[in-house]
CSV table of N, CA and C in Angstrom, one decimal:
chain,number,residue,atom,x,y,z
N,19,MET,N,94.6,136.8,57.5
N,19,MET,CA,94.7,136.9,59.3
N,19,MET,C,95.7,135.4,58.8
N,20,LYS,N,96.5,135.5,60.9
N,20,LYS,CA,96.5,133.8,60.8
N,20,LYS,C,96.3,133.5,62.6
N,21,LYS,N,96.1,132.5,63.2
N,21,LYS,CA,95.8,132.0,64.6
N,21,LYS,C,95.9,130.7,64.8
N,22,ILE,N,97.1,130.3,65.1
N,22,ILE,CA,97.1,129.3,65.9
N,22,ILE,C,95.9,128.9,67.1
N,23,ILE,N,94.7,128.7,66.9
N,23,ILE,CA,94.2,127.4,67.9
N,23,ILE,C,94.5,126.1,68.3
N,24,ASN,N,94.1,125.7,69.3
N,24,ASN,CA,94.2,124.3,69.6
N,24,ASN,C,95.5,123.4,68.2
N,25,HIS,N,96.4,124.0,68.6
N,25,HIS,CA,98.0,123.6,67.2
N,25,HIS,C,96.8,123.7,65.9
N,26,LYS,N,95.7,123.6,65.6
N,26,LYS,CA,96.0,124.2,64.2
N,26,LYS,C,96.0,125.4,63.7
N,27,LEU,N,96.5,125.7,62.2
N,27,LEU,CA,96.2,126.7,61.7
N,27,LEU,C,95.3,127.6,60.7
N,28,TYR,N,94.2,128.9,61.4
N,28,TYR,CA,93.2,128.9,60.8
N,28,TYR,C,94.4,129.9,59.5
N,29,ASP,N,93.3,130.2,58.6
N,29,ASP,CA,94.0,131.9,58.6
N,29,ASP,C,92.6,131.6,57.2
N,30,THR,N,93.2,133.2,57.1
N,30,THR,CA,91.6,134.0,56.3
N,30,THR,C,92.4,133.8,54.5
N,31,ASP,N,93.2,133.9,54.4
N,31,ASP,CA,94.1,134.1,53.3
N,31,ASP,C,94.4,132.7,51.9
N,32,THR,N,94.4,131.5,53.1
N,32,THR,CA,94.4,130.3,52.3
N,32,THR,C,92.2,129.8,52.5
N,33,ALA,N,91.3,130.3,53.1
N,33,ALA,CA,89.8,129.7,53.9
N,33,ALA,C,89.7,130.1,52.2
N,34,ALA,N,88.1,129.9,52.2
N,34,ALA,CA,86.8,130.1,51.4
N,34,ALA,C,86.1,131.2,52.3
N,35,LEU,N,85.8,132.4,51.7
N,35,LEU,CA,85.5,133.4,52.4
N,35,LEU,C,83.8,133.3,51.9
N,36,VAL,N,82.7,132.4,53.5
N,36,VAL,CA,81.4,132.1,52.6
N,36,VAL,C,80.9,133.4,52.4
N,37,ALA,N,80.6,134.0,54.3
N,37,ALA,CA,79.4,134.6,54.1
N,37,ALA,C,80.3,136.0,54.8
N,38,ALA,N,79.6,136.6,55.0
N,38,ALA,CA,79.8,138.3,55.9
N,38,ALA,C,78.4,138.9,56.2
N,39,ASP,N,78.5,139.3,57.3
N,39,ASP,CA,77.7,140.7,58.3
N,39,ASP,C,78.3,141.5,58.9
N,40,ARG,N,78.7,143.1,57.9
N,40,ARG,CA,79.2,143.6,58.0
N,40,ARG,C,78.5,145.4,58.5
N,41,HIS,N,79.0,145.4,58.9
N,41,HIS,CA,78.0,146.9,59.2
N,41,HIS,C,78.7,148.5,59.4
N,42,ASN,N,78.2,149.8,59.3
N,42,ASN,CA,78.9,150.9,59.3
N,42,ASN,C,80.5,150.9,59.2
N,43,MET,N,80.4,149.9,57.7
N,43,MET,CA,81.8,150.6,57.2
N,43,MET,C,82.5,151.8,56.6
N,44,THR,N,81.9,152.2,56.8
N,44,THR,CA,82.0,154.0,56.5
N,44,THR,C,82.9,155.1,57.6
N,45,ASP,N,83.0,154.1,59.0
N,45,ASP,CA,82.5,154.5,59.4
N,45,ASP,C,84.1,154.2,60.4
N,46,ARG,N,84.9,154.2,60.7
N,46,ARG,CA,85.8,153.6,61.2
N,46,ARG,C,86.0,153.2,62.4
N,47,ALA,N,85.5,154.2,63.8
N,47,ALA,CA,85.5,154.0,64.5
N,47,ALA,C,84.3,152.7,65.4
N,48,LYS,N,83.3,153.1,64.1
N,48,LYS,CA,82.2,151.9,64.5
N,48,LYS,C,81.8,151.0,63.6
N,49,TYR,N,82.7,151.0,62.9
N,49,TYR,CA,82.6,149.5,61.6
N,49,TYR,C,82.4,148.5,63.3
N,50,HIS,N,82.0,147.6,62.5
N,50,HIS,CA,82.4,145.7,62.6
N,50,HIS,C,82.0,145.0,61.3
N,51,GLU,N,82.3,143.4,62.1
N,51,GLU,CA,82.2,142.8,60.6
N,51,GLU,C,82.2,141.2,61.0
N,52,GLU,N,81.1,140.5,60.7
N,52,GLU,CA,82.1,138.6,60.9
N,52,GLU,C,81.7,138.4,60.2
N,53,VAL,N,83.0,137.6,59.3
N,53,VAL,CA,83.0,137.2,58.1
N,53,VAL,C,83.6,135.0,58.5
N,54,LEU,N,82.5,134.3,57.8
N,54,LEU,CA,82.8,133.0,58.1
N,54,LEU,C,83.0,132.5,57.0
N,55,TYR,N,84.5,131.9,57.2
N,55,TYR,CA,85.8,131.2,57.4
N,55,TYR,C,85.4,129.6,56.3
N,56,HIS,N,85.9,128.4,56.1
N,56,HIS,CA,85.5,127.2,55.6
N,56,HIS,C,86.4,126.5,55.0
N,57,THR,N,87.9,126.1,55.8
N,57,THR,CA,89.1,125.5,55.4
N,57,THR,C,88.9,124.5,54.6
N,58,ARG,N,90.7,124.4,53.7
N,58,ARG,CA,90.5,123.4,53.1
N,58,ARG,C,90.2,121.5,53.2
N,59,LYS,N,90.3,121.7,54.7
N,59,LYS,CA,90.2,120.1,55.7
N,59,LYS,C,88.9,120.5,56.1
N,60,GLY,N,87.9,121.3,56.0
N,60,GLY,CA,87.1,121.2,56.0
N,60,GLY,C,86.1,121.9,57.3
N,61,ALA,N,87.1,122.7,58.1
N,61,ALA,CA,86.9,123.8,59.1
N,61,ALA,C,86.2,124.8,59.9
N,62,TRP,N,85.8,125.1,60.2
N,62,TRP,CA,84.9,126.7,59.9
N,62,TRP,C,85.8,127.3,60.9
N,63,PHE,N,85.7,128.4,61.4
N,63,PHE,CA,85.7,129.7,61.5
N,63,PHE,C,85.2,131.0,61.7
N,64,MET,N,84.9,132.5,62.1
N,64,MET,CA,84.7,133.3,61.8
N,64,MET,C,86.1,134.1,62.3
N,65,LEU,N,85.9,135.4,61.4
N,65,LEU,CA,86.2,136.4,62.3
N,65,LEU,C,85.6,137.7,62.9
N,66,ARG,N,85.4,137.9,63.0
N,66,ARG,CA,85.1,139.2,63.8
N,66,ARG,C,86.2,140.9,64.2
N,67,ARG,N,86.0,141.1,63.5
N,67,ARG,CA,86.8,142.9,64.0
N,67,ARG,C,86.1,143.6,64.1
N,68,GLY,N,86.0,145.1,65.0
N,68,GLY,CA,85.6,145.5,64.8
N,68,GLY,C,86.5,146.8,65.6
N,69,GLY,N,86.1,148.3,64.6
N,69,GLY,CA,86.8,149.8,65.1
N,69,GLY,C,86.4,150.2,66.6
N,70,ALA,N,86.6,150.4,67.6
N,70,ALA,CA,87.6,151.7,68.7
N,70,ALA,C,85.9,151.3,69.6
N,71,LEU,N,84.7,152.2,69.1
N,71,LEU,CA,83.6,152.1,69.7
N,71,LEU,C,82.1,151.2,68.5
N,72,SER,N,82.8,150.2,68.0
N,72,SER,CA,82.1,149.3,67.7
N,72,SER,C,81.8,148.1,68.5
N,73,ILE,N,81.1,146.9,68.5
N,73,ILE,CA,80.4,145.2,69.5
N,73,ILE,C,82.0,145.4,69.9
N,74,PHE,N,83.0,145.4,68.9
N,74,PHE,CA,83.8,143.7,68.8
N,74,PHE,C,85.2,145.1,69.4
N,75,GLY,N,85.0,146.5,70.0
N,75,GLY,CA,85.7,147.0,70.3
N,75,GLY,C,86.1,146.9,71.9
N,76,GLY,N,88.4,146.9,71.8
N,76,GLY,CA,88.5,146.2,73.5
N,76,GLY,C,88.5,147.7,74.2
N,77,ARG,N,89.6,146.6,74.5
N,77,ARG,CA,90.7,148.3,75.9
N,77,ARG,C,91.8,148.4,75.7
N,78,ASP,N,92.5,148.6,75.9
N,78,ASP,CA,94.0,148.8,76.0
N,78,ASP,C,93.7,150.1,77.5
N,79,GLY,N,94.1,149.9,78.6
N,79,GLY,CA,93.6,150.7,79.4
N,79,GLY,C,92.6,151.2,79.3
N,80,ASN,N,92.6,152.3,80.0
N,80,ASN,CA,91.3,153.8,80.0
N,80,ASN,C,91.3,153.8,78.3
N,81,ASP,N,92.3,153.2,77.0
N,81,ASP,CA,90.8,153.2,75.7
N,81,ASP,C,90.3,152.5,75.4
N,82,ARG,N,90.1,152.6,74.2
N,82,ARG,CA,89.1,151.7,73.6
N,82,ARG,C,89.6,152.2,71.7
N,83,VAL,N,89.7,150.1,72.1
N,83,VAL,CA,91.0,149.8,70.7
N,83,VAL,C,90.1,149.5,69.4
N,84,PRO,N,90.4,149.4,68.4
N,84,PRO,CA,89.9,148.4,67.6
N,84,PRO,C,90.7,147.0,68.2
N,85,THR,N,90.0,146.0,67.4
N,85,THR,CA,90.6,144.5,67.5
N,85,THR,C,90.5,144.1,66.1
N,86,CYS,N,90.9,142.1,66.6
N,86,CYS,CA,90.6,141.2,65.0
N,86,CYS,C,90.8,139.9,66.1
N,87,CYS,N,89.9,139.4,65.6
N,87,CYS,CA,89.8,137.9,66.6
N,87,CYS,C,89.2,137.0,65.3
N,88,ILE,N,90.3,135.6,65.5
N,88,ILE,CA,89.4,134.3,65.0
N,88,ILE,C,88.5,133.1,66.3
N,89,GLU,N,87.8,132.8,65.7
N,89,GLU,CA,87.0,132.0,66.4
N,89,GLU,C,86.8,130.8,65.4
N,90,PRO,N,87.2,129.4,66.5
N,90,PRO,CA,86.3,127.9,65.4
N,90,PRO,C,85.2,128.1,65.6
N,91,ILE,N,84.3,127.7,64.7
N,91,ILE,CA,82.2,127.0,64.8
N,91,ILE,C,82.4,126.1,64.6
N,92,THR,N,81.1,125.8,65.4
N,92,THR,CA,80.5,124.7,64.6
N,92,THR,C,80.5,124.2,63.4
N,93,GLU,N,79.7,122.8,62.8
N,93,GLU,CA,78.7,123.2,61.4
N,93,GLU,C,77.8,124.2,61.6
N,94,LYS,N,77.2,123.3,62.3
N,94,LYS,CA,75.2,124.8,62.7
N,94,LYS,C,75.9,125.2,63.4
N,95,ALA,N,76.3,125.9,64.1
N,95,ALA,CA,76.6,127.0,64.3
N,95,ALA,C,77.2,128.2,62.5
N,96,ALA,N,77.8,128.0,61.8
N,96,ALA,CA,78.1,128.8,60.5
N,96,ALA,C,77.2,128.5,59.9
N,97,ARG,N,75.9,126.2,58.9
N,97,ARG,CA,74.9,126.6,58.7
N,97,ARG,C,73.8,128.0,59.1
N,98,ASP,N,73.9,128.2,60.8
N,98,ASP,CA,73.0,129.5,60.9
N,98,ASP,C,73.5,130.4,60.4
N,99,PHE,N,75.0,131.1,60.5
N,99,PHE,CA,75.3,132.0,59.5
N,99,PHE,C,75.3,132.4,58.7
N,100,CYS,N,75.5,131.1,57.7
N,100,CYS,CA,74.8,131.4,56.2
N,100,CYS,C,73.1,131.6,56.0
N,101,LEU,N,72.8,130.5,56.8
N,101,LEU,CA,71.6,130.4,56.0
N,101,LEU,C,71.2,132.3,56.5
N,102,ALA,N,71.2,133.1,57.1
N,102,ALA,CA,71.1,134.1,57.5
N,102,ALA,C,71.8,135.2,56.7
N,103,HIS,N,72.8,135.1,56.4
N,103,HIS,CA,73.6,136.3,55.9
N,103,HIS,C,75.1,135.3,54.5
N,104,GLY,N,74.6,134.1,54.1
N,104,GLY,CA,75.1,134.2,52.3
N,104,GLY,C,74.3,134.4,51.8
N,105,GLU,N,74.7,133.2,50.9
N,105,GLU,CA,73.7,133.5,49.4
N,105,GLU,C,73.9,131.9,49.3
N,106,ALA,N,72.0,132.3,48.4
N,106,ALA,CA,71.7,130.6,48.3
N,106,ALA,C,72.4,129.8,48.3
N,107,ASN,N,72.5,130.4,46.7
N,107,ASN,CA,73.9,129.2,46.1
N,107,ASN,C,75.1,129.3,47.4
N,108,ASP,N,76.0,129.7,47.7
N,108,ASP,CA,76.5,129.3,48.6
N,108,ASP,C,76.3,128.7,49.9
N,109,TYR,N,75.3,128.3,50.5
N,109,TYR,CA,74.8,127.6,51.4
N,109,TYR,C,74.3,126.4,50.9
N,110,GLN,N,73.9,126.2,50.0
N,110,GLN,CA,74.2,124.8,48.9
N,110,GLN,C,75.2,124.0,48.4
N,111,LYS,N,76.0,125.4,48.1
N,111,LYS,CA,76.9,124.2,47.8
N,111,LYS,C,77.9,123.7,49.1
N,112,TYR,N,78.0,124.2,50.5
N,112,TYR,CA,78.4,123.5,51.4
N,112,TYR,C,77.2,123.1,52.5
N,113,PHE,N,76.1,123.3,52.9
N,113,PHE,CA,75.3,123.1,53.0
N,113,PHE,C,73.7,121.7,53.0
N,114,GLY,N,73.9,121.7,51.0
N,114,GLY,CA,73.7,120.5,50.4
N,114,GLY,C,72.2,121.7,49.9
N,115,GLU,N,71.5,120.7,49.2
N,115,GLU,CA,70.5,121.9,48.0
N,115,GLU,C,69.2,121.3,49.5
N,116,LEU,N,68.6,122.6,49.1
N,116,LEU,CA,66.7,123.7,50.0
N,116,LEU,C,65.9,122.2,49.1
N,117,GLU,N,65.1,122.7,49.6
N,117,GLU,CA,63.9,122.2,48.7
N,117,GLU,C,63.5,124.0,48.7
N,118,GLU,N,63.1,123.7,47.7
N,118,GLU,CA,62.5,125.0,46.3
N,118,GLU,C,60.7,125.0,47.2
N,119,ALA,N,60.6,125.9,47.0
N,119,ALA,CA,58.8,126.9,47.4
N,119,ALA,C,57.7,126.2,46.7
């Protein structure tokens, strides 16, 4: 998916997928996901999509419809999402080494 935001192109095909939070993937109407991406130039963005009956579902008149959007986010928001939903190796790759317990 591609989206132009503030004269910049955000492209899920060329950015690195860093972490994801997916729910109800077997139910097309209720599935939803948030996927964290990092661009080659260092920007962070989220892909948010969901089925018609999901938390990301939208409206078309009286009908519920699936939706998909891209949203640029801050490095802090990316760090927090990766900490909650990513793998330790991915977190350390993008945000630095963690202190061992």
